Coordinates of C-alpha atoms in Angstrom, one line a residue:
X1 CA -13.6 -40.2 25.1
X2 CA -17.1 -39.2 25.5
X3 CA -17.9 -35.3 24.7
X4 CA -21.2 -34.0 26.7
X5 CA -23.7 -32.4 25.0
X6 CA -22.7 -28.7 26.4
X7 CA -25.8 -27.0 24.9
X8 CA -28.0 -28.6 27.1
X9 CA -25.7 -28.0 29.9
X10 CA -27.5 -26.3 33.3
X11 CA -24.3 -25.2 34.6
X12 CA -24.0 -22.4 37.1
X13 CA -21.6 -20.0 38.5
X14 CA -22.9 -18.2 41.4
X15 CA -24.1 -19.5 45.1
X16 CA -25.8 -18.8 47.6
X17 CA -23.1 -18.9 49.9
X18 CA -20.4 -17.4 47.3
X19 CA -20.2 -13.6 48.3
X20 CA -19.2 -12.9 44.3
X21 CA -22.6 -11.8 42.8
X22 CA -22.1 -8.8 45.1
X23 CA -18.1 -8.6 44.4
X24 CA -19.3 -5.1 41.9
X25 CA -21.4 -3.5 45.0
X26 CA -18.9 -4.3 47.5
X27 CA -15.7 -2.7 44.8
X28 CA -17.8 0.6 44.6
X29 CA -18.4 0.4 48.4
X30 CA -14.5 0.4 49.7
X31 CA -13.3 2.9 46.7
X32 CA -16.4 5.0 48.0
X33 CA -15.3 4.2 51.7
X34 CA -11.3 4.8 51.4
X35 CA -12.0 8.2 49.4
X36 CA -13.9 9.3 52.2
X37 CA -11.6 8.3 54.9
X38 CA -8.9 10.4 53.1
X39 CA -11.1 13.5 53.5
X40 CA -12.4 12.2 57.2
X41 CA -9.0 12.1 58.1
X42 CA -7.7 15.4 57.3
X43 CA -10.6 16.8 58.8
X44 CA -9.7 15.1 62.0
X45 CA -6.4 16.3 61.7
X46 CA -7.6 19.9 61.3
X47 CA -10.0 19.2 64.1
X48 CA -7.0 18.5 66.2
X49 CA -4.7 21.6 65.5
X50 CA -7.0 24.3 65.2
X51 CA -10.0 23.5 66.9
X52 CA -12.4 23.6 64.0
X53 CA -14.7 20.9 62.1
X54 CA -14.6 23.7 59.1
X55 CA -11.2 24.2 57.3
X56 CA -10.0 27.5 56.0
X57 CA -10.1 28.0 52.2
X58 CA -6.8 26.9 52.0
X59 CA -7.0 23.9 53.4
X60 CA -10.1 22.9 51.3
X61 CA -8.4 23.4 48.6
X62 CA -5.5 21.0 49.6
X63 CA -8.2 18.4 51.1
X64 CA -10.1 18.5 47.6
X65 CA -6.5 18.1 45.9
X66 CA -6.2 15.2 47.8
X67 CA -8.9 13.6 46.7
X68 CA -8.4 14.4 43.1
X69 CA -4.5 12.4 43.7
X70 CA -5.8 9.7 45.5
X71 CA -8.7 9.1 43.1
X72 CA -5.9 8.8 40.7
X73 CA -3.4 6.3 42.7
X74 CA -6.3 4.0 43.7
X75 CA -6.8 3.7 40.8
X76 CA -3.4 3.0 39.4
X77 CA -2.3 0.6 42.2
X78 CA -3.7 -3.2 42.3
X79 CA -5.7 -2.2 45.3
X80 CA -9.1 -3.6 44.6
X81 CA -8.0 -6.9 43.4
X82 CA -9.2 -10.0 44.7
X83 CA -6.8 -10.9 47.8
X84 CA -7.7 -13.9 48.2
X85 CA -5.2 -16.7 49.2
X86 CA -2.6 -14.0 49.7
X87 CA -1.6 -12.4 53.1
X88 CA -3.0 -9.7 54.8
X89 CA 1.3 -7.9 54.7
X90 CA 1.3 -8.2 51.2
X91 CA -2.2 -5.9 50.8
X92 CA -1.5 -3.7 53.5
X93 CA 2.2 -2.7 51.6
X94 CA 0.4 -2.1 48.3
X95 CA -1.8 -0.2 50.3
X96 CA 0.8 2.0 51.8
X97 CA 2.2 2.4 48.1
X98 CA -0.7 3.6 47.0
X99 CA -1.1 6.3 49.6
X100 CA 2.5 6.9 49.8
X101 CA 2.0 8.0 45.9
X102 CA -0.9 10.1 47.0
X103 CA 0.9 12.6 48.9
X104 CA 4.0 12.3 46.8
X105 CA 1.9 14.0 44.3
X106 CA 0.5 16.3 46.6
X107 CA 4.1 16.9 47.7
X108 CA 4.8 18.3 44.4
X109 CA 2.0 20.1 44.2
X110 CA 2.4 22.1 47.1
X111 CA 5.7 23.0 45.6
X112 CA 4.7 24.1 42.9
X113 CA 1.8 26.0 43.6
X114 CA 3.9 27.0 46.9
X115 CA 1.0 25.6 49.1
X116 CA 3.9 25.3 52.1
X117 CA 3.1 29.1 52.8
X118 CA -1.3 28.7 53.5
X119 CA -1.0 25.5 55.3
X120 CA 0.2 24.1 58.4
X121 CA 2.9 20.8 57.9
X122 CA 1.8 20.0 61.2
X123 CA -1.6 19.4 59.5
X124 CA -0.2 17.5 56.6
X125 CA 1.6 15.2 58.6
X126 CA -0.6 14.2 61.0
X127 CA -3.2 14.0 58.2
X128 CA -1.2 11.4 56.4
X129 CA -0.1 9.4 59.7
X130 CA -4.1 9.3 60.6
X131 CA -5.6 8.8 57.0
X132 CA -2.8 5.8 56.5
X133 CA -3.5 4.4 59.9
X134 CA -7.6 4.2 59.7
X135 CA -7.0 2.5 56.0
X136 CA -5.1 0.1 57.5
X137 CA -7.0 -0.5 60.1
X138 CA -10.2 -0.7 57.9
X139 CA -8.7 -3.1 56.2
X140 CA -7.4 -5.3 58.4
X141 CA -10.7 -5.4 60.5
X142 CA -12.5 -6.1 56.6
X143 CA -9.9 -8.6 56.6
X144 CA -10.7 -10.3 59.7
X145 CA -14.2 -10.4 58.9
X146 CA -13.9 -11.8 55.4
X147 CA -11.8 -14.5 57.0
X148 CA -14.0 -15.3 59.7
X149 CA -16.9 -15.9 57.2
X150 CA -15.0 -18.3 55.1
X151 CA -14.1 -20.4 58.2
X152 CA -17.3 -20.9 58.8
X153 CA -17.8 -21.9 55.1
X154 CA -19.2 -18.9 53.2
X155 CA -17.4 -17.7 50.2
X156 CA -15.8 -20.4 49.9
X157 CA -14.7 -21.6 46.2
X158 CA -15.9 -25.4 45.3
X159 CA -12.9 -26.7 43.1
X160 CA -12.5 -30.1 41.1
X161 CA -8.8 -31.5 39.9
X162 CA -8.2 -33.6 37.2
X163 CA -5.1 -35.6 37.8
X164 CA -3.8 -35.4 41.5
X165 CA -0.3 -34.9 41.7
X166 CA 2.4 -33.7 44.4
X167 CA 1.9 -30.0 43.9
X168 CA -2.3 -30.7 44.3
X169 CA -1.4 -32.7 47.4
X170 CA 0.6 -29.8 49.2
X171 CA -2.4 -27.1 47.8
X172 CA -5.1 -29.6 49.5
X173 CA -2.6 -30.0 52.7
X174 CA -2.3 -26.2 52.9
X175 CA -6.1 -25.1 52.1
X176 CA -6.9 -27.7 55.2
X177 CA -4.8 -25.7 57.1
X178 CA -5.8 -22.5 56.1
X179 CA -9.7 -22.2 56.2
X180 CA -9.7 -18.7 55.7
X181 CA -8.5 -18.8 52.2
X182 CA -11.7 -19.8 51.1
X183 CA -11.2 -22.4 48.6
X184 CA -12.8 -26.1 48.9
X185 CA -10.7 -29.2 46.7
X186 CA -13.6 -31.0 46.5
X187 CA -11.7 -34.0 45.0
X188 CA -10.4 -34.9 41.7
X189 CA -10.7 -37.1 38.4
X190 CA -8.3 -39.8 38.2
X191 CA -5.7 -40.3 35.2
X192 CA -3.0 -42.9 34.6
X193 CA -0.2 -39.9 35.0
X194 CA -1.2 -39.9 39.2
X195 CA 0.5 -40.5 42.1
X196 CA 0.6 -43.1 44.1
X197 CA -1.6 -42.3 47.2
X198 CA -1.3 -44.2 50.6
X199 CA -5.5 -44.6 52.5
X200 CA -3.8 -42.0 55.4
X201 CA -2.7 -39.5 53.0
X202 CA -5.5 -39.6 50.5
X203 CA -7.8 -37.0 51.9
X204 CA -9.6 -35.9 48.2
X205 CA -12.1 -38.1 47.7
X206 CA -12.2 -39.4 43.6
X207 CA -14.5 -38.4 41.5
X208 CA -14.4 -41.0 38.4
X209 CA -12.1 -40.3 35.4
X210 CA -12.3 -37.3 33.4
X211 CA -15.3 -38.7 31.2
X212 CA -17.5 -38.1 34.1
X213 CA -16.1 -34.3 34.7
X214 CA -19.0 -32.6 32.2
X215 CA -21.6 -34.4 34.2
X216 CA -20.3 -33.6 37.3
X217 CA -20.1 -30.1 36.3
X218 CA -23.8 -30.0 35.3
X219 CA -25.1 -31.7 38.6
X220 CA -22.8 -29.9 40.9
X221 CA -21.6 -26.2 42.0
X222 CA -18.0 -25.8 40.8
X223 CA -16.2 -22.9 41.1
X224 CA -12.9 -23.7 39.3
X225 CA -11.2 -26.8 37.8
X226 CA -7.5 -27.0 38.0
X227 CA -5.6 -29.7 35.5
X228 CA -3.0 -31.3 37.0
X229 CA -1.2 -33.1 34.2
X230 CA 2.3 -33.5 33.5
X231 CA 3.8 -30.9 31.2
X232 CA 4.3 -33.4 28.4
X233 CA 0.9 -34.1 27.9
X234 CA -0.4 -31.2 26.3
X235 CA -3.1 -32.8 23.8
X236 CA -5.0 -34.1 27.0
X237 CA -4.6 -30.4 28.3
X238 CA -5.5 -29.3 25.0
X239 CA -9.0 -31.8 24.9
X240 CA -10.0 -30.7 28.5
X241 CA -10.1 -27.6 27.3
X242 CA -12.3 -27.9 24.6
X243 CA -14.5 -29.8 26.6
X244 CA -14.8 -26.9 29.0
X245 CA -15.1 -24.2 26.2
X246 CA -18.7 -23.3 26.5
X247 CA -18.5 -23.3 30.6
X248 CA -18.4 -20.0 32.5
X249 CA -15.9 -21.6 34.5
X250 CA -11.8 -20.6 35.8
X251 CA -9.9 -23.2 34.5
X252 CA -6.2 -23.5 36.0
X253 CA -3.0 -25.3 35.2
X254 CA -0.9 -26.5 38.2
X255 CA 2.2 -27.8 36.8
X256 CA 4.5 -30.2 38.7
X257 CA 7.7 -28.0 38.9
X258 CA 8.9 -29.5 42.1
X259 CA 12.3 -31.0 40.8
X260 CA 13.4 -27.8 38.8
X261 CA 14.3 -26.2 41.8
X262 CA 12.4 -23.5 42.0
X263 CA 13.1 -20.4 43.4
X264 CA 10.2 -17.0 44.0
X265 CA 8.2 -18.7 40.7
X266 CA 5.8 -16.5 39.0
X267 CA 4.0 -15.9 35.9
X268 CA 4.0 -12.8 33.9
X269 CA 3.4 -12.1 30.0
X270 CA 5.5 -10.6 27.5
X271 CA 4.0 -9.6 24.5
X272 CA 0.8 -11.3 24.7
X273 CA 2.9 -14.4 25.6
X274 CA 2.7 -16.1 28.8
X275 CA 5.8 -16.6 30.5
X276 CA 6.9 -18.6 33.8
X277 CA 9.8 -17.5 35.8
X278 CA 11.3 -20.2 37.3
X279 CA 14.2 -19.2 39.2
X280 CA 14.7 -15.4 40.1
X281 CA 16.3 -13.3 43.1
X282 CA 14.7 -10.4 44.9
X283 CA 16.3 -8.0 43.0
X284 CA 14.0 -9.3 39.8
X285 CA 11.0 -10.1 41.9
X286 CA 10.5 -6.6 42.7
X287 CA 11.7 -3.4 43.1
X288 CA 10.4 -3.0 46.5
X289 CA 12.6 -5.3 47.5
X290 CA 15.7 -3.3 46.1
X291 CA 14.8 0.0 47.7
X292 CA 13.4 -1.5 51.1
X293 CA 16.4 -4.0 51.5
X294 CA 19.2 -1.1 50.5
X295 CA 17.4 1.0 52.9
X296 CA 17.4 -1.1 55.9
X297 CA 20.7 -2.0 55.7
X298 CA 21.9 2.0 55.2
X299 CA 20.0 2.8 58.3
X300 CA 20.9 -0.5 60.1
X301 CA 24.7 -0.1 59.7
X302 CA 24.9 3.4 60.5
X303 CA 23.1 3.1 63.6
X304 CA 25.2 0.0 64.4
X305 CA 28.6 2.3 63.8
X306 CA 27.7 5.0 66.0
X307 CA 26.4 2.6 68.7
X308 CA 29.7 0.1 68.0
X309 CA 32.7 2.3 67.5
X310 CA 33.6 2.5 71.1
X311 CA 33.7 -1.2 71.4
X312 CA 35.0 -1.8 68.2
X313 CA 37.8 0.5 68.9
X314 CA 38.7 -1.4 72.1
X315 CA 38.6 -5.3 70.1
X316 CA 41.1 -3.8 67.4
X317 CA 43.4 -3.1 70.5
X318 CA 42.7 -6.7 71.9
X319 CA 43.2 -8.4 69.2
X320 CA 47.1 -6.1 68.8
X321 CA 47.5 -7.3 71.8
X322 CA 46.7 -11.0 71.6
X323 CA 49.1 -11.8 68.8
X324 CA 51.5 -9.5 66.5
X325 CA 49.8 -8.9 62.9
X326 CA 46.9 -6.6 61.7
X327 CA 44.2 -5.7 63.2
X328 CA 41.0 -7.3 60.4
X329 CA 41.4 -10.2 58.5
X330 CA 40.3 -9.8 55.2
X331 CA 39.3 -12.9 52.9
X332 CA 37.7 -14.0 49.4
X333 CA 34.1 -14.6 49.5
X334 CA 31.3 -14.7 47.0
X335 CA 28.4 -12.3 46.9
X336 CA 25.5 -11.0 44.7
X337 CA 25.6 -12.8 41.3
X338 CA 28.5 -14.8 42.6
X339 CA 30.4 -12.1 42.1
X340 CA 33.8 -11.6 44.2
X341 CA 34.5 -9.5 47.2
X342 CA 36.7 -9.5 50.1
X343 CA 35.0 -9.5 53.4
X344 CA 36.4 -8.0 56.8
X345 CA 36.8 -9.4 60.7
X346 CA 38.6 -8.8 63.6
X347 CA 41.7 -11.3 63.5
X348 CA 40.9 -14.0 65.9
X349 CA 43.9 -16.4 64.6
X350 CA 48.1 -16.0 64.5
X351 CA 48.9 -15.7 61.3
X352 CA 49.4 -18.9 59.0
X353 CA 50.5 -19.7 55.3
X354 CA 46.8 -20.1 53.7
X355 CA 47.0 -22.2 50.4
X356 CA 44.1 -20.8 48.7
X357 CA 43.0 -24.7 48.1
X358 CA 42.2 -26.4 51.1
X359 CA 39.5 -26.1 53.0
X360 CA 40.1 -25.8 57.1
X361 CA 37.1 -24.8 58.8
X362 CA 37.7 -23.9 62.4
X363 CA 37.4 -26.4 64.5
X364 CA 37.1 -27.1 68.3
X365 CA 40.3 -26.4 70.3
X366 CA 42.1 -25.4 67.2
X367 CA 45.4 -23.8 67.6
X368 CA 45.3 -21.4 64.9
X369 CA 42.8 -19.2 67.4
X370 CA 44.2 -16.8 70.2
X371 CA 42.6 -16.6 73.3
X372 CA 41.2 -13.5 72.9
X373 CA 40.2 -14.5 69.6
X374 CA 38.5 -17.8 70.9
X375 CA 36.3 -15.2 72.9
X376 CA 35.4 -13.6 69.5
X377 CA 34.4 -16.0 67.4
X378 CA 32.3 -17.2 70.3
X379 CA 30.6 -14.0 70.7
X380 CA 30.1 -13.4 67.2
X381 CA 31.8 -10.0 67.9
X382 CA 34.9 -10.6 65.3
X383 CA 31.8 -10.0 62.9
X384 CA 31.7 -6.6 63.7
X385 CA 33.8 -5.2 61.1
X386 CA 31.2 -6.4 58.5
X387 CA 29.2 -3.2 58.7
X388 CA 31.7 -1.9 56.4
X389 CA 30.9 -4.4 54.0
X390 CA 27.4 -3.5 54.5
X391 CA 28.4 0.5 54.2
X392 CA 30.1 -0.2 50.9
X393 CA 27.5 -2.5 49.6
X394 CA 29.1 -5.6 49.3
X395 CA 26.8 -6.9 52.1
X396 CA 23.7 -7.0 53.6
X397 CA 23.0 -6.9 57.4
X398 CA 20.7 -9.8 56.8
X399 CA 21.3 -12.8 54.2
X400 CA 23.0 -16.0 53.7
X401 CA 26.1 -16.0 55.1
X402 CA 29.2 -15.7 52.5
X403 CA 31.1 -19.0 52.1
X404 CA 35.1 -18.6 51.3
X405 CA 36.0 -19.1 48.0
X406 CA 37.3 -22.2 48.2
X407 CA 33.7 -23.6 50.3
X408 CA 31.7 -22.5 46.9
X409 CA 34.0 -24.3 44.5
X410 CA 33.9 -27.8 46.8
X411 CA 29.6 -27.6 47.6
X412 CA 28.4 -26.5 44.7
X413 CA 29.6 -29.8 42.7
X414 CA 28.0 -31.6 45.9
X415 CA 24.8 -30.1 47.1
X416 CA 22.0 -29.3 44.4
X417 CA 20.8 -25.9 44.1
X418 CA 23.8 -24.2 46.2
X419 CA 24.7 -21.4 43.7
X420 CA 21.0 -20.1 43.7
X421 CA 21.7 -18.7 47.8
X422 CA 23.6 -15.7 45.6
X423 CA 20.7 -14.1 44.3
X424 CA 20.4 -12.0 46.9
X425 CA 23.4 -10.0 49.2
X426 CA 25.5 -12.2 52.0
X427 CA 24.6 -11.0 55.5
X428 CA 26.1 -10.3 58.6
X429 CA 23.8 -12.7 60.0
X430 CA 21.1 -15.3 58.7
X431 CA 18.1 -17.3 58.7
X432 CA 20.6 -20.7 58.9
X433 CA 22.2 -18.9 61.6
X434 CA 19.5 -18.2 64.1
X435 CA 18.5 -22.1 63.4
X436 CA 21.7 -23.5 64.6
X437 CA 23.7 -24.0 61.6
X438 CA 26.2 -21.7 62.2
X439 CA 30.2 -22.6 62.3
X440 CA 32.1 -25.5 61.4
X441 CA 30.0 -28.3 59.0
X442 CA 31.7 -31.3 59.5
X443 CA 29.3 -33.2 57.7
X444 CA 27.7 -32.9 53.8
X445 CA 23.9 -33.0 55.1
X446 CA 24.6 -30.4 58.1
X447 CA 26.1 -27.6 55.0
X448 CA 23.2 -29.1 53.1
X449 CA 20.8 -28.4 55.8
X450 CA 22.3 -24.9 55.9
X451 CA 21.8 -24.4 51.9
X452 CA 17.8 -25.0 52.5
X453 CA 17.2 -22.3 55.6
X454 CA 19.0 -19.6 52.8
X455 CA 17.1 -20.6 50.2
X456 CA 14.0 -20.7 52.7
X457 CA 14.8 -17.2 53.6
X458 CA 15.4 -15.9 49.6
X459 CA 11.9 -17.3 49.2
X460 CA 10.0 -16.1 52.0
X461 CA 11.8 -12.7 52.3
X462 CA 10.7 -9.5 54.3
X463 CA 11.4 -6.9 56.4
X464 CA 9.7 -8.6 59.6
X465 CA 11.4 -11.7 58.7
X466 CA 14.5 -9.5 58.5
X467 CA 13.5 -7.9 61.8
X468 CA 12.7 -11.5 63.6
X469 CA 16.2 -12.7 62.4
X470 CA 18.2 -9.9 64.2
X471 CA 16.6 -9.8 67.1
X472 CA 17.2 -14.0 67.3
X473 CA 20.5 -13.5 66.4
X474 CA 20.9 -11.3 69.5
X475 CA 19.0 -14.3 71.6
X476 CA 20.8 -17.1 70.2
X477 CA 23.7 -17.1 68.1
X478 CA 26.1 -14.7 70.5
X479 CA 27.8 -17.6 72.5
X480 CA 26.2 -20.6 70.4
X481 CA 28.5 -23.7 71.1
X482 CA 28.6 -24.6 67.7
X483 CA 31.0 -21.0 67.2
X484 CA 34.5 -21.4 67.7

């Protein structure tokens, strides 16, 4: 292959519609801004319970504190990174981290220094409500702006692809979708390791082979250049890389990692090394994920009790009534880590001689179910008893639902992938659930159809999305026709 002459290159990095050469004035600019919104806020705040634009000594003091602490966790927290391509939620939360930590410290402070006794908690509270509230908002109207520019094409990122495979395909199909990201696929250099490419879905435009990549470079404004190769072919990664040694440029690998059934990939390095997580659960993503999850559910379930008990009190005497036998039916089921547990319901059927080795799904007019029980199952109340499993933390309010024993043993040898819905907690309800797959699968590609909503919802996982799902649960799945 050819190799430019890069010392004569004329290659540059900046234009006149990229918003970076200014990236270091507008970073001191919002640390100046949020700083000052922390003390503008507590002013406020003092302005609204005393009366007064000047604070006591006391409260100077804390208000300079303040400052000193939040200096400290803006600093520490990934606040002023470049957000680009990521959602609005995700800064906002490490946003809220960040300010959370500030008066955590300040919490400890006052303890120590017994600052409880000068100043008002009235103050401090609405100080933080009204400092976290205008940050946010700042942020989300800087937010809105940024992404209003970018539609309209500035600071938007030119980038060139050698190789165009799948995972370049659904990038370019997403980044059409998305103008506000603010990144341009320009088109891409072709190699013999690409995909075949129908005229209607070919919509990056080629740009010769990879010969023709250093002279594009040097005629053109690039911002990056992303190599998509397959993994074996590391000494052609290993040559565009050299050729692209002496260029100011970002150069990125986008692997085709489609078929190793990815689940929440990331990248992360370990000594030095760089390491790509393939498959993980939320409980190694993150630790927010941990403490937020086991939080909702805590406070979901014992709200639910208190509310419940009365009702639940008068199904365990229905269900007495209906047929003789206890009250709950209590049956293997897989959880976290595949692990064992035994989950809870009201009894909706007379009791039967269970195998352990079949598999009998309820079905339609079956006569294992009592009247009162058919009423149940359709309502989704026999579920109730679940918050237990919740309380004891076998369970989660929201998750894939929990397959018996037997159901994991039979799928997982038929449908690709299945084990990987126990990286998080079985709910109570789920994202498969408020779609319609709920109840009895008499067919492979309906439980296989069931398999991708759980792993959609391990993947895209969040409190709203939490939120959304119990309140659809409520709309749609009490009385679904497919429950019985």
């Amino acid at each position: 292959m050819l190799l430019a002459d890069l010392s004569s290159a004329t290659y540059t990095t900046s234009s006149p519609r990229l918003l970076s050469k200014y990236s270091a004035a507008a970073d001191l600019v919002l640390r100046v801004f949020d700083l000052t919104m922390v003390v503008v806020s507590g002013l406020i705040a003092y302005r609204i319970v005393f009366g007064s634009w000047v604070p006591a000594a006391p409260y100077r003091v804390a208000i300079a504190t303040t400052l000193l602490y939040s200096v400290i966790c803006f600093a520490l927290f990934p606040l002023y990174r470049s957000w680009r391509g990521r959602g609005l939620l995700s800064e906002l939360l490490v946003l809220g981290g960040a300010f959370g930590g500030v008066f955590a410290l300040f919490a400890v402070h006052a303890l120590i220094v017994q600052v409880g006794e000068q100043v008002s908690r009235g103050w401090i509270g609405l100080w933080f409500v009204g400092g976290l509230a205008s940050l946010v908002a700042a942020r989300t109207v800087l937010r809105g702006f940024l992404n209003h520019l970018r539609t309209q094409g500035v600071d938007v990122q030119r980038v060139v692809v050698v190789g165009l495979r799948h995972p370049v395909m659904k990038i370019n199909h997403y980044l059409s979708r998305n103008p506000w990201v603010g990144m341009n696929l320009v088109g891409y250099f072709r190699t013999p390791y690409d995909i075949a490419v129908t005229e209607q879905r070919q919509s990056l435009p080629c740009l010769g082979d990879p010969d023709a990549l250093i002279e594009y470079l040097k005629d053109n404004q690039v911002e990056q250049v992303w190599i998509s190769l397959p993994l074996g072919e590391r000494d052609h990664i290993k040559q565009l890389l050299q050729r692209l040694d002496r260029y100011p440029i970002n150069v990125k690998l986008v692997p085709d990692l489609f078929d190793f059934g990815l689940l929440n990939q990331s990248g992360e390095q370990i000594g030095n090394v760089p390491v790509i997580n393939l498959r993980q659960g939320g409980v190694d993503r993150d630790n927010y994920f941990v403490v937020a999850k086991a939080l909702q559910d805590k406070i979901l379930a014992v709200i639910a009790l208190m509310g419940l008990w009365p009702l639940m009190a008068a199904i365990a005497v229905g269900v007495k009534m209906s047929s003789p036998g206890p009250v709950f039916f209590r049956q293997r089921r897989h959880g976290l880590g595949g692990r064992e547990f035994y989950m809870f319901k009201f009894r909706s059927m007379r009791l039967h001689d269970d195998h352990g080795t079949t598999i009998q799904q309820a079905t339609k007019n079956d006569t294992r179910i009592t009247r009162f029980g058919s009423f149940l199952r359709r309502s989704s109340l026999d579920e109730l008893p679940q918050i237990f499993n919740v309380l004891g933390g076998s369970m989660s309010i929201v998750g894939p639902r929990p397959h018996a024993a037997q159901h994991n043993t039979h799928y997982e040898k038929l449908i690709n992938h299945y084990m990987q819905r126990h990286y998080v907690k079985p709910g109570i309800t789920g994202w498969a659930q408020v779609n319609g797959f709920r109840g009895e699968t008499p067919e492979l590609r309906t439980m296989k159809k069931r398999i991708q909503y759980d792993l959609d919802y391990i993947r895209r996982w969040s409190l709203w999305l939490d939120i959304r799902i119990i309140v659809l649960t409520a709309v749609r799945v009490f009385g679904q026709k497919t429950a019985y």
